[in-house]
Structure formats: C-alpha cells, structure tokens
GROMACS .gro file of C-alpha atoms in nm:
model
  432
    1UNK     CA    1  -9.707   8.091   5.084
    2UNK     CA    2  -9.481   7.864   5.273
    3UNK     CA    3  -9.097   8.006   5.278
    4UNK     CA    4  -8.882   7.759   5.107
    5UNK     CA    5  -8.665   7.544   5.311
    6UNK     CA    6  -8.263   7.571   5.333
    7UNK     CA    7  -8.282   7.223   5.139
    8UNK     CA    8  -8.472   7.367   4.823
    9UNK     CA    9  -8.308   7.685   4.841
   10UNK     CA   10  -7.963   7.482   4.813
   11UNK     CA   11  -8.141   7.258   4.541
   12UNK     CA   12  -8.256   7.540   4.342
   13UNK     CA   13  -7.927   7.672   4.303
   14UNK     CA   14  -7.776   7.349   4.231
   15UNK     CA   15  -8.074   7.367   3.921
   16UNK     CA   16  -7.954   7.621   3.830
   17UNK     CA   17  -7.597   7.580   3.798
   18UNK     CA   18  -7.649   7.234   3.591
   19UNK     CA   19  -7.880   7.467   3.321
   20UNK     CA   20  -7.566   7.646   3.301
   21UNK     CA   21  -7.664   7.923   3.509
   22UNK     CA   22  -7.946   8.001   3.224
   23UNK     CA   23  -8.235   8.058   3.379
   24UNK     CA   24  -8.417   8.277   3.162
   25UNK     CA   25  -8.554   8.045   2.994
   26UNK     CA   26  -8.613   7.763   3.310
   27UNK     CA   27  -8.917   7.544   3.288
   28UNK     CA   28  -9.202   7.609   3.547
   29UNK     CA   29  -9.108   7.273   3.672
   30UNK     CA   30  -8.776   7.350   3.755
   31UNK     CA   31  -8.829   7.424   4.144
   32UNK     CA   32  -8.890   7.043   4.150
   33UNK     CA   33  -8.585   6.796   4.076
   34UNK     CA   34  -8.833   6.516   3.938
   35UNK     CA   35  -8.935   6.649   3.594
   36UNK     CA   36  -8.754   6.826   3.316
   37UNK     CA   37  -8.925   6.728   3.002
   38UNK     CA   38  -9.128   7.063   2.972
   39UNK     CA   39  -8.781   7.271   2.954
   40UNK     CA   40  -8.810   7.469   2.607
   41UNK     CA   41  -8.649   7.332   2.273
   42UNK     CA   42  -8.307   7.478   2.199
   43UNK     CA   43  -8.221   7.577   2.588
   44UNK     CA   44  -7.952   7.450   2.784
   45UNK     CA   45  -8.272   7.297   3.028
   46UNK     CA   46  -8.262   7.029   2.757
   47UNK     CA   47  -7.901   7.015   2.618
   48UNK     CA   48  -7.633   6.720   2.755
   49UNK     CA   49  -7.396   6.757   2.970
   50UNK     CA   50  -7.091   6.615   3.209
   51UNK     CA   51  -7.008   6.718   3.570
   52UNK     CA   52  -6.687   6.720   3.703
   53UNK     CA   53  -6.645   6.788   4.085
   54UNK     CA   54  -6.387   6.695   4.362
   55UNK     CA   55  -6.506   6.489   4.672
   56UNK     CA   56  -6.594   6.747   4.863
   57UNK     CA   57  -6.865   6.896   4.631
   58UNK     CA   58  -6.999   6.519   4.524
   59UNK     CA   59  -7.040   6.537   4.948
   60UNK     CA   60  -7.303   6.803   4.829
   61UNK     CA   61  -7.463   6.681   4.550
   62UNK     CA   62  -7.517   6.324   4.666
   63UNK     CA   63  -7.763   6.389   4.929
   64UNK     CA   64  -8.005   6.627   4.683
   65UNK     CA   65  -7.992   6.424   4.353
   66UNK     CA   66  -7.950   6.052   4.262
   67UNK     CA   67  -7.834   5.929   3.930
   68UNK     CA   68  -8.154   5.924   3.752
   69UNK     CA   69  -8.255   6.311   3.868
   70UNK     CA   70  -7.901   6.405   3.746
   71UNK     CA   71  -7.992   6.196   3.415
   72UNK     CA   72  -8.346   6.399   3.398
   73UNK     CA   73  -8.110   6.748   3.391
   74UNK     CA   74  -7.929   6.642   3.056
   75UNK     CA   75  -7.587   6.524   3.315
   76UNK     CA   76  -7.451   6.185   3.139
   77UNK     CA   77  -7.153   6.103   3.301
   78UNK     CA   78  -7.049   6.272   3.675
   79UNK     CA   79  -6.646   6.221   3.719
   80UNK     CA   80  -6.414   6.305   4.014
   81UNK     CA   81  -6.150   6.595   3.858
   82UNK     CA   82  -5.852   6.363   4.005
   83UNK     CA   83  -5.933   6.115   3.807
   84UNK     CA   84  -5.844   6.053   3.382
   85UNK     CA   85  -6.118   6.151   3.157
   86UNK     CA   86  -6.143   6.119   2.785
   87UNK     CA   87  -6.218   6.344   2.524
   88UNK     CA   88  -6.559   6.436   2.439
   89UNK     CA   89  -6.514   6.752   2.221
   90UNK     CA   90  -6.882   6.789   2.117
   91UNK     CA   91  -7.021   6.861   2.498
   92UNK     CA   92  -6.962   7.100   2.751
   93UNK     CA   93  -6.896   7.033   3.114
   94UNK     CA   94  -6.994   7.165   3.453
   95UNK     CA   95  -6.722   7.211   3.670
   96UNK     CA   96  -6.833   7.218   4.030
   97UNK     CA   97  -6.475   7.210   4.264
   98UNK     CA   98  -6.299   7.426   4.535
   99UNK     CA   99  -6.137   7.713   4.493
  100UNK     CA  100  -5.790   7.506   4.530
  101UNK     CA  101  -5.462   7.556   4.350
  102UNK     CA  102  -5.470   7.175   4.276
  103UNK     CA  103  -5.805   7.214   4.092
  104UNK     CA  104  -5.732   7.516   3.875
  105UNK     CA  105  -5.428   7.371   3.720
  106UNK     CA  106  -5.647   7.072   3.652
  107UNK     CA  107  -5.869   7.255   3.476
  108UNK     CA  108  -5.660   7.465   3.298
  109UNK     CA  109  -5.502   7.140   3.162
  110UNK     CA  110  -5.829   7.023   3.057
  111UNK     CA  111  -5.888   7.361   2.888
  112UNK     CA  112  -5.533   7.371   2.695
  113UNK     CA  113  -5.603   7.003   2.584
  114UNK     CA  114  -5.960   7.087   2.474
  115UNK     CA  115  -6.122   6.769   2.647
  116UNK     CA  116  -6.509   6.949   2.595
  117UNK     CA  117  -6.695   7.198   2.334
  118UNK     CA  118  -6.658   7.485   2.642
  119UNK     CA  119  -6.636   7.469   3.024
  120UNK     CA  120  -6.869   7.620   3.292
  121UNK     CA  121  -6.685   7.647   3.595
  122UNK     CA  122  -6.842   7.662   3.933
  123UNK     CA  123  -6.686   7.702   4.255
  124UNK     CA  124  -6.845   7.611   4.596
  125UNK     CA  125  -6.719   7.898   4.752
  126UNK     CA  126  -6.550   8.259   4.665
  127UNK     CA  127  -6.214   8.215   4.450
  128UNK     CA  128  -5.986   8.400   4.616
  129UNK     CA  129  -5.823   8.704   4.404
  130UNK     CA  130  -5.461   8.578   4.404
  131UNK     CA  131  -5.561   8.220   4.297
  132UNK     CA  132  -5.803   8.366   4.015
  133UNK     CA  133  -5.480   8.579   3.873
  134UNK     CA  134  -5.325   8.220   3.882
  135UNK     CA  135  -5.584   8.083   3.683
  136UNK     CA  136  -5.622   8.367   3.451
  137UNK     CA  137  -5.209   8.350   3.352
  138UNK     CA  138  -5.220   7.971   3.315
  139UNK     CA  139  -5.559   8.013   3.067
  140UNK     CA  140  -5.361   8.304   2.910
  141UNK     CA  141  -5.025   8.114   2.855
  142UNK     CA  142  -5.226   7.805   2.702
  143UNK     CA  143  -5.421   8.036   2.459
  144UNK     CA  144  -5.795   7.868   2.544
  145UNK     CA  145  -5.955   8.152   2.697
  146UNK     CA  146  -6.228   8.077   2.421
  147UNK     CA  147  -6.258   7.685   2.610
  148UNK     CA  148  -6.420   7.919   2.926
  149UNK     CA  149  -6.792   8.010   2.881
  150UNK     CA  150  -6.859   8.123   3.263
  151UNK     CA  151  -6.732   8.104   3.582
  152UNK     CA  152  -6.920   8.157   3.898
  153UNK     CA  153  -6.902   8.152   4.327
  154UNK     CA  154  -7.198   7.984   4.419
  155UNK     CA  155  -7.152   7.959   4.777
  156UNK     CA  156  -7.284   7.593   4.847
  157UNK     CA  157  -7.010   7.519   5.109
  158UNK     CA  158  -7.258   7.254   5.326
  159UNK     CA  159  -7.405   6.953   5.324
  160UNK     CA  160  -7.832   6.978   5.334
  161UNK     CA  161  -7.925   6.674   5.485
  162UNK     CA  162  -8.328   6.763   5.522
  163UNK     CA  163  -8.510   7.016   5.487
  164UNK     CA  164  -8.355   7.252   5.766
  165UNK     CA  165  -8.056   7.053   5.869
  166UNK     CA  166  -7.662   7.101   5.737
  167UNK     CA  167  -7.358   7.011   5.810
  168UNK     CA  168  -7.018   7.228   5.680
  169UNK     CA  169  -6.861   7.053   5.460
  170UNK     CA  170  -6.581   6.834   5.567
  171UNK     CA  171  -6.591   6.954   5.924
  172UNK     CA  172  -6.632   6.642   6.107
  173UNK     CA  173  -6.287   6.683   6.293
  174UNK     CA  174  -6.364   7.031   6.403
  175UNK     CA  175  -6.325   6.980   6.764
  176UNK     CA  176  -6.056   6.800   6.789
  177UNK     CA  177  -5.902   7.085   6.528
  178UNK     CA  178  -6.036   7.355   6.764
  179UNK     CA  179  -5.889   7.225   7.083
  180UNK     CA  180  -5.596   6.954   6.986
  181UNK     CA  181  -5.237   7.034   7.044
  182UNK     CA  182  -4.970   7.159   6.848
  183UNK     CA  183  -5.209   7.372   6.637
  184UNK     CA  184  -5.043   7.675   6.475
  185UNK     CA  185  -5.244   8.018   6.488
  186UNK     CA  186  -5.200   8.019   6.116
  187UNK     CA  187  -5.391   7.658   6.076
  188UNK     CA  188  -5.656   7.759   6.327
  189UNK     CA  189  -5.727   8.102   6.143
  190UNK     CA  190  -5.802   7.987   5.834
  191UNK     CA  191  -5.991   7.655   5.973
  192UNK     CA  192  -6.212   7.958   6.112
  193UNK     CA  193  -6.245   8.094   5.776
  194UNK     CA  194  -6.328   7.826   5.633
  195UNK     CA  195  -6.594   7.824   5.877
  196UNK     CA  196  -6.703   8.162   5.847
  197UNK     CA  197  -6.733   8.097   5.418
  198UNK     CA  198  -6.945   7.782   5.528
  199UNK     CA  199  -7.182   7.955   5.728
  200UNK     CA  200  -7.204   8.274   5.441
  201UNK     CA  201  -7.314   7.982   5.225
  202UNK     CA  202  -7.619   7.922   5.426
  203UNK     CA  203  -7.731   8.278   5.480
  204UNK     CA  204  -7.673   8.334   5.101
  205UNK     CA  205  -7.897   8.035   5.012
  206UNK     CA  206  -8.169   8.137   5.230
  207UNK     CA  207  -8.119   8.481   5.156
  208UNK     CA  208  -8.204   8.601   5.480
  209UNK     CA  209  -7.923   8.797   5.690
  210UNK     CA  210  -7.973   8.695   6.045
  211UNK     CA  211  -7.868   8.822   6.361
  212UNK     CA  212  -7.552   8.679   6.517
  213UNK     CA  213  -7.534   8.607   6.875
  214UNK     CA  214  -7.237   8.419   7.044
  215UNK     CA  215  -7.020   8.434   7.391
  216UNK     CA  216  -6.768   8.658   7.426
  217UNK     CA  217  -6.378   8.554   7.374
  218UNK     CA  218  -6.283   8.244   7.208
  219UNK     CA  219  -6.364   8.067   6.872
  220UNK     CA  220  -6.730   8.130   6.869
  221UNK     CA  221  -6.676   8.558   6.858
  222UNK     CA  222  -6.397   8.528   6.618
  223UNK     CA  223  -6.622   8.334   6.363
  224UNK     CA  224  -6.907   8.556   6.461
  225UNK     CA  225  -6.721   8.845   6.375
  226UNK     CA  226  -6.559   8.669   6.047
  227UNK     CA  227  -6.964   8.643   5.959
  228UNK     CA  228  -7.036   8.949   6.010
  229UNK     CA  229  -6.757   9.082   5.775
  230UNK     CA  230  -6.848   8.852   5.502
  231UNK     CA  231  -7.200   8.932   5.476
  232UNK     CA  232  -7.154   9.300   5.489
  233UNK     CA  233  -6.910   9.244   5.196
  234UNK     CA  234  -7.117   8.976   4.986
  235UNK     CA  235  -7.317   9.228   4.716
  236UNK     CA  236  -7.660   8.933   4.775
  237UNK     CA  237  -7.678   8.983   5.184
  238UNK     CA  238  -7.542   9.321   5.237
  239UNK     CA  239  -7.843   9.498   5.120
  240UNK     CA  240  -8.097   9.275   5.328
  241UNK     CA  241  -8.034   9.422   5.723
  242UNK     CA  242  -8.332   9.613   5.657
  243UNK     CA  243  -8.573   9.339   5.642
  244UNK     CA  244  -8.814   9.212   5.947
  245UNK     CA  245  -8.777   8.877   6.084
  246UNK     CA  246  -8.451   8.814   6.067
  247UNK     CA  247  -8.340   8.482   6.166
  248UNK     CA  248  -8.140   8.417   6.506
  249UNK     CA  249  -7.778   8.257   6.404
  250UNK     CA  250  -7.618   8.136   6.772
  251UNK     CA  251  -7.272   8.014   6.732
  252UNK     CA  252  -7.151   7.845   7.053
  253UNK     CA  253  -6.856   7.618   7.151
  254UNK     CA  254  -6.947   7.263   7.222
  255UNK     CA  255  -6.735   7.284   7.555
  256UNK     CA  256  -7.038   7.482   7.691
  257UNK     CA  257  -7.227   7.152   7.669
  258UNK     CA  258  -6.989   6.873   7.643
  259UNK     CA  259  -7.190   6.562   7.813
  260UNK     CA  260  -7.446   6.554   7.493
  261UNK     CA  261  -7.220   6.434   7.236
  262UNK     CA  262  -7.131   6.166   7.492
  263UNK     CA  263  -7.433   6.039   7.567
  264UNK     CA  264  -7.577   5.791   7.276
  265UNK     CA  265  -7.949   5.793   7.266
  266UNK     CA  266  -8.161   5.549   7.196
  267UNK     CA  267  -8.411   5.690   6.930
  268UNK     CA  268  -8.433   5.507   6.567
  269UNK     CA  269  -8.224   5.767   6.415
  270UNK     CA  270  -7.913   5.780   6.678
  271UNK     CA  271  -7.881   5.383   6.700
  272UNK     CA  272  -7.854   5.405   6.315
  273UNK     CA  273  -7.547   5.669   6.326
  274UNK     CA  274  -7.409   5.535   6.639
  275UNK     CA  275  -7.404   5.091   6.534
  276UNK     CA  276  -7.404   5.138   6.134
  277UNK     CA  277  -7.166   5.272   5.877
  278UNK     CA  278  -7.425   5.635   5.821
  279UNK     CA  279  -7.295   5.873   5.649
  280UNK     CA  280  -7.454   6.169   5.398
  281UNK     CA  281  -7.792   5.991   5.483
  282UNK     CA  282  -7.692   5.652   5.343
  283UNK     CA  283  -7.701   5.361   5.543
  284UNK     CA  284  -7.473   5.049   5.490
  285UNK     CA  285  -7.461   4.731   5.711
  286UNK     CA  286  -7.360   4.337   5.619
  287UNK     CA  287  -7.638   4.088   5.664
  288UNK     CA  288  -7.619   3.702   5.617
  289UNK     CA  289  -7.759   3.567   5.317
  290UNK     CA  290  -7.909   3.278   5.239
  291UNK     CA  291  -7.592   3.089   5.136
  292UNK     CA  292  -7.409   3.208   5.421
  293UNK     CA  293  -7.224   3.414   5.250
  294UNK     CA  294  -7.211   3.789   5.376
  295UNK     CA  295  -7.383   4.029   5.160
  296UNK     CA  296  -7.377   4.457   5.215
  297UNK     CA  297  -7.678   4.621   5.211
  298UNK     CA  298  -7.690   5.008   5.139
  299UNK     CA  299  -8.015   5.212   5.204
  300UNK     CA  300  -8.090   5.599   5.139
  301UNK     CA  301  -8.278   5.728   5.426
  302UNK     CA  302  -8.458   6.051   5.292
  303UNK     CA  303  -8.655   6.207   5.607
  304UNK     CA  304  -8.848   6.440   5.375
  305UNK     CA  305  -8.952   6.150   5.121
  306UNK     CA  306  -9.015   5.899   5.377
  307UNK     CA  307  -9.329   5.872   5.604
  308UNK     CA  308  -9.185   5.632   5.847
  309UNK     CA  309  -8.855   5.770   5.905
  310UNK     CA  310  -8.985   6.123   5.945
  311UNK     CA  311  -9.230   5.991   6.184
  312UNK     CA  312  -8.978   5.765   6.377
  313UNK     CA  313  -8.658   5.888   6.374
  314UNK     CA  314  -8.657   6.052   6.724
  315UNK     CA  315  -8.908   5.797   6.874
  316UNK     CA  316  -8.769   5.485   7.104
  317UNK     CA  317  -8.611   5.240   6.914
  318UNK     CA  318  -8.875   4.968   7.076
  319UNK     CA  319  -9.137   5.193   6.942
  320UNK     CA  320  -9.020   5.219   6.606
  321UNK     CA  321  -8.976   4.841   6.608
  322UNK     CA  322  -9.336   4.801   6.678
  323UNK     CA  323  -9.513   5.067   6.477
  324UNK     CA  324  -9.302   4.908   6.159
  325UNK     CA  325  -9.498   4.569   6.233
  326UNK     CA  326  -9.821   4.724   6.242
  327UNK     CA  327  -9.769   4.926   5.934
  328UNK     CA  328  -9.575   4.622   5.752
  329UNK     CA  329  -9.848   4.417   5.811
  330UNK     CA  330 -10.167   4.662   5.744
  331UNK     CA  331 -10.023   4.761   5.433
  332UNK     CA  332  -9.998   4.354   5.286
  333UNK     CA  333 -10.340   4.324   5.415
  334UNK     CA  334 -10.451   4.610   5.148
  335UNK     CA  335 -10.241   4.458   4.896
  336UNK     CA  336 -10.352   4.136   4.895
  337UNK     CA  337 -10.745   4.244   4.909
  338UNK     CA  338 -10.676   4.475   4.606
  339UNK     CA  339 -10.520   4.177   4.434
  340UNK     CA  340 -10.811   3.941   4.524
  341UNK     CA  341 -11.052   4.213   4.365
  342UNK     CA  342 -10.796   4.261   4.069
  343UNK     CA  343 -10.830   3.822   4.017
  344UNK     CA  344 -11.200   3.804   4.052
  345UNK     CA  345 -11.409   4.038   4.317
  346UNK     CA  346 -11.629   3.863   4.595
  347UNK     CA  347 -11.898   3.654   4.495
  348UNK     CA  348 -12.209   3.858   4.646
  349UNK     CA  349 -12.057   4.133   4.479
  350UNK     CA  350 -12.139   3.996   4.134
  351UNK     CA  351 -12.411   3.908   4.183
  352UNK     CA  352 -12.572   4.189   4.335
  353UNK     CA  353 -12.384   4.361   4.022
  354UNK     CA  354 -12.567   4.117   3.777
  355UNK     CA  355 -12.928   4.235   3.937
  356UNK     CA  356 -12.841   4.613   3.949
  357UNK     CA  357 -12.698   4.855   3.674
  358UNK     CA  358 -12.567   5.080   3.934
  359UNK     CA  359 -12.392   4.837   4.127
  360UNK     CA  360 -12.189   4.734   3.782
  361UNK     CA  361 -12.056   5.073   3.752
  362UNK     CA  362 -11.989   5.131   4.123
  363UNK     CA  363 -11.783   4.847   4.164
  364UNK     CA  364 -11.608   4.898   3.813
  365UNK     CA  365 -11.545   5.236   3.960
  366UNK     CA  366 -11.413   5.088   4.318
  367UNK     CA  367 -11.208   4.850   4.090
  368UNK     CA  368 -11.027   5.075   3.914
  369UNK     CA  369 -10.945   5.302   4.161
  370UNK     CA  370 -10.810   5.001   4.402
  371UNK     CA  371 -10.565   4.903   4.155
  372UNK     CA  372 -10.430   5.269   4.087
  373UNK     CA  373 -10.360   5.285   4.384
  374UNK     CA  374 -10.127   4.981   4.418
  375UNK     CA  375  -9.838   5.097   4.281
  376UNK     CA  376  -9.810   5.337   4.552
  377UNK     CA  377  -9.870   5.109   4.809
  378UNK     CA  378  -9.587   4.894   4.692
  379UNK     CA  379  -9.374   5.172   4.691
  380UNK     CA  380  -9.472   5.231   5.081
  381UNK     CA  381  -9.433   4.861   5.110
  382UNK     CA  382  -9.139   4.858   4.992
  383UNK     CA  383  -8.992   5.090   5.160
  384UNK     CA  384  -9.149   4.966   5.507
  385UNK     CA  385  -8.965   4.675   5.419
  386UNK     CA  386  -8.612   4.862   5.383
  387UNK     CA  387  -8.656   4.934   5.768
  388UNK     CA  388  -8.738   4.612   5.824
  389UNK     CA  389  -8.384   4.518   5.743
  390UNK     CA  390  -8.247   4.844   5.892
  391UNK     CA  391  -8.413   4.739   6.225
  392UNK     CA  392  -8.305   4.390   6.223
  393UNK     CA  393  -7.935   4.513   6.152
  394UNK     CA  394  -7.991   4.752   6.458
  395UNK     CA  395  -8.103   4.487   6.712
  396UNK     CA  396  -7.806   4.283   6.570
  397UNK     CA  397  -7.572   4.519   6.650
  398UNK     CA  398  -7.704   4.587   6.980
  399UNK     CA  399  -7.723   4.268   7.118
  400UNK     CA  400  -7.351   4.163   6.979
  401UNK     CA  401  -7.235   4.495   7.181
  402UNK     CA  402  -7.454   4.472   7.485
  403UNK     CA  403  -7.573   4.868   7.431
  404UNK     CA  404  -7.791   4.863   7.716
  405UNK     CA  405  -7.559   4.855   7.979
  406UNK     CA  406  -7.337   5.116   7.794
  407UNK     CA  407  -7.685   5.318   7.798
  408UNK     CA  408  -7.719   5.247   8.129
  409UNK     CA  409  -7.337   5.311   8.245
  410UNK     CA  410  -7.391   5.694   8.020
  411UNK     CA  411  -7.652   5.775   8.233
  412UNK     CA  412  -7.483   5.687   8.571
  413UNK     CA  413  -7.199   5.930   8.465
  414UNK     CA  414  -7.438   6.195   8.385
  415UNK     CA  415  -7.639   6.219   8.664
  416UNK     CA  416  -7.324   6.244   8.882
  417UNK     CA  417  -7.373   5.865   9.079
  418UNK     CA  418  -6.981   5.818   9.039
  419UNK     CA  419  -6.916   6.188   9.162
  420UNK     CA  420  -6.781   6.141   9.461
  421UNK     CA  421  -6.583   5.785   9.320
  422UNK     CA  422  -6.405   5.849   9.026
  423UNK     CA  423  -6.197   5.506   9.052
  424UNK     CA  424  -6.537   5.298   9.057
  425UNK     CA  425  -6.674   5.519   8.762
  426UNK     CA  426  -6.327   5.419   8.596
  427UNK     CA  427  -6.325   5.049   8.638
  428UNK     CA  428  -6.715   5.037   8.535
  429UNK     CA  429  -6.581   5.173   8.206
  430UNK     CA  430  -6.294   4.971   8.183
  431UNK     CA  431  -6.481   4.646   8.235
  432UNK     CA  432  -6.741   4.708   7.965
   0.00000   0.00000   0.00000
C-alpha cells in the first residue's frame, strides 16, 4: 500500500477538523476531498457550517480546497476573523486562527455576543499556556463557556503545495530575517521557534519522527535542537523513535549554497514564478483583449491534478512550448472525429452496418463509448488551453525584459568568467 503523501496527510486533517473533529462516524469517502454525499444522516459529515480563519491559515487552506470542495463539506460562508460578521445563531463555526492574543479576544467577543449556536476552535499550532489562561479568564468573565464546544492544536503550520512539497507559513523573508541588521536576539529566537513549531507540524502530519542532521554552530543547530525538543515533548511523535525507516530531516543555511537562488532557470515552472505574479500555486498575468482593453487572467496550477504541468514543469521552456502544440492539437483532432461520429458516422460505416447485425452493435458500442469519453477530453482540452495562455504570457514577458541575456549574464557570474574583473562583471550588470 502506497504511504500517503505529506499533502493528504495535511488534507486529511484539515477533513477532519471541518467534521468537527468527529470522526467516528466519517464516511469511507472521506480520505478524498471530492465526495461527501455518503456521510451518515444526523453526523456533523453532513451538518452546515462557517469557517472563520486569519490570513495566514486561508494561506493553508487555499491550496488543498476550492470553494465548491469546501461547499461539498457542509462550509457556507469562509470569513477572515478581522473582518465584521453577522449573526447566525442557528450554526456553529470552525475557527481555524493562530494562537495570537489579537485572535483570542476576537473570539471571545464573538462568544460573549453569541454570533453562532457553539464554536469549534482550532489553532494551527500549540496555544501557548499563558495565552490559553488569557482566554480562559476572558470566556469566564463573559459567562459563555457553554458558546465553546472544542478546542484543539492541530499543528498545520505550512503551506502543502504538492504532494511532497511545503513551504512554512509566512516565511518568505526568512533570510533576510536571519542575516539583516539590527535584529535583536529576542526577535531572532522566537523567529526560530516559530520555525521549529513549523517544522513539528510536518513530522506530526506525516507521523513519522525523522532523524535530524544539520552543521554545527549557527541557526541551522539551534532549530535542530528546538526540533528535537518539541518532538520529544509532543505526546503523537514522542513514542515513534522506535520505528524503522525513519526519514532524513537536513536543515542547512542557504549561505552554504548561495549562487542557486540567484540563478533563474529556465524550466516552465521557474519562468512562471520568476515573470508572473505566482503565488500559493495561482497564477495571475494581464493579457490584451479584444477591445484593447486589459483584462487579468488568474489560473490554478495543480501539479498533482494536471498531466501537463506535472510532466513539464522542470522541462525547457522551448520544450514545453512545443509539446503543448502537439498535445493542443492531437487532442481537437479527437474531438472533432468524435463529434463527426456523434452528427452522423462515415458513410461505409452504415452501410456495412445495414448488411451485418454485428457491425450495428459494434459501432453502436464504439459510438457510445466515443462520446463518454468527451467530456474528459474537454476537460484536458481545456486545460491544455489554460497553458496556452500561460505560455503566451511567458514569452511576453520574456521578450519585453530581454531574459536571455540576463540568463546568459547569470551564467557568466557563475562559472567565474568575471573572476579575475570584478569592475567588467559590474558594468555588465549595470547596463542590463
């Protein structure tokens, strides 16, 4: 049996915290996000819902679960916690925030003004102690403890992108945090925790305790060690040492390699992040329509769902360009013959089916099975079509910014050609 991905695992859990941590009584189905219906009568598979979350945790949630999958959990209305919400006494919510002062006095406002029928609150990563005291005296002093039906840590602090690939959440700035100036030992020691509590939230989701290696001195030992401490303290990962094939967590500081993140390569998938607006998998560039008139685009780009991009994403950019062609234009060909057999069928072909029995029911058969199988060639199409438009935005992009010679001017510098002239190597840059 294949071992579940980091993706599903975080998907699983993110089930399971919309059924309101019930899963007693989950459906079969419930490993997969795209059907519900079977969920018993009378659980909370079936029963409607709102979600409330900060920024941070939509970050989450909006790369595992459009609008219509959160629909197909019983979620009606999704809200940002900073923003005014109206009553709606007769359902509960899902509360999926931080841990942060700023939340919990939001939600204890919502509890003392008794916005839903009861309140599930989930945090994406451990409450700590003194903060949950704070929370219990403002719940207390407003006399709704009765509005609070759970509360749980679930330890989703990243961002699952595909199947094996995550990002901590809202850590995009971590190198120039790590290394800037004027940073205080107290902001840099609990930027490492917050580090640390990211990576816990992996090795809790794929319940695995792995072995941490990482140089000596520096940031990379110091959130090693953090690691360490939290999973021999986290009741789900402490008990799990014992197991064979542990995974290999290596935690290294990008100085050790600091020409990559430099360099901009010139597969599918890097021209995408570097020239368009990519973020959280969504893609968003401006085209010209018709009119002449600028209209944005915005694309999902789902390597596990999509044939092409999985297929293409580290290929050449030329490459990818050329395979979509071919694939564009074998898939209309299909289309179009199923469509001629759909109108009327070849000639020969009745006739022969006229003279023979068989025939009749063979080509009824063919028939039938052609045009089932259209709808999911228009899906392929139209999704071959999507990076038709991506591509086009691309090659835009590149030829407004002349990217081959910045290409070309990247790998100069790497290979050392300006070593030994650092003033040529300057004004090359400066006159790009």
């Amino acid at each position: 049996m294949e071992k579940p991905s980091l993706k599903s695992a975080q998907l699983q859990a993110i089930h399971n915290m919309l059924s309101l941590n019930d899963d007693g009584n989950a459906p079969a189905s419930s490993t997969s996000h795209m059907n519900f219906s079977s969920a018993p009568a009378g659980t909370s598979y079936n029963q409607w819902k709102i979600l409330i979350y900060d920024k941070p945790c939509r970050s989450i949630i909006s790369p595992l679960l459009s609008v219509s999958q959160l629909r197909a959990r019983g979620v009606t209305l999704h809200l940002l916690i900073s923003t005014e919400r109206e009553s709606i006494p007769d359902v509960p919510a899902v509360y999926f925030v931080e841990p942060t002062r700023a939340n919990l006095s939001i939600i204890a406002e919502d509890c003392a003004k008794r916005l839903y029928s009861k309140v599930h609150i989930n945090f994406v990563t451990k409450l700590d102690r003194s903060l949950m005291e704070e929370f219990g005296k403002l719940i207390v002093q407003a006399n709704c403890l009765d509005m609070i039906a759970s509360l749980h840590d679930q330890y989703l602090d990243f961002i699952c992108l595909e199947r094996n690939l995550f990002s901590l959440s809202n850590k995009s700035d971590s190198y120039a945090m790590m290394n800037g100036r004027g940073v205080t030992g107290n902001v840099m020691e609990n930027y490492l925790d917050e580090i640390a509590f990211g990576l816990l939230s992996v090795v809790g989701c794929t319940g695995s305790v792995p072995v941490i290696r990482c140089p000596r001195g520096g940031a990379p030992e110091m959130v090693a060690r953090k690691v360490n401490k939290l999973i021999a303290e986290h009741p789900s990962t402490s008990t799990n040492k014992a197991q064979h094939n542990r995974p290999l967590l290596v935690i290294l500081d990008r100085n050790m390699d600091l020409i990559t993140p430099i360099q901009h390569s010139s597969t599918y998938q890097a021209l995408i992040d570097d020239l368009l607006s990519h973020n959280a998998n969504r893609v968003e560039f401006t085209v010209n329509a018709d009119n002449g008139r600028p209209s944005q685009k915005k694309f999902d780009l789902d390597a596990d769902e999509d044939p092409f991009y999985s297929k293409y994403k580290f290929n050449p950019f030329p490459e990818a360009i050329e395979s979509n062609g071919e694939e564009l234009e074998e898939v209309t060909s299909r289309e179009n013959a199923i469509r001629s057999k759909a109108v009327g069928g070849d000639d020969n072909d009745n006739n022969n089916a006229t003279s023979y029995e068989g025939d009749v029911s063979n080509a009824a058969s063919d028939l039938a099975s052609a045009v089932d199988s259209l709808p999911k060639l228009l899906e392929q199409k139209k999704q071959l079509e999507m990076h038709t438009s991506i591509l086009q935005a691309v090659m835009n992009e590149v030829a407004a910014r002349d990217v081959p010679q910045f290409f070309e001017l990247e790998s100069d510098l790497a290979s050392g050609k300006y070593k030994s002239d650092a003033a040529k190597a300057k004004n090359e840059v400066l006159t790009l």
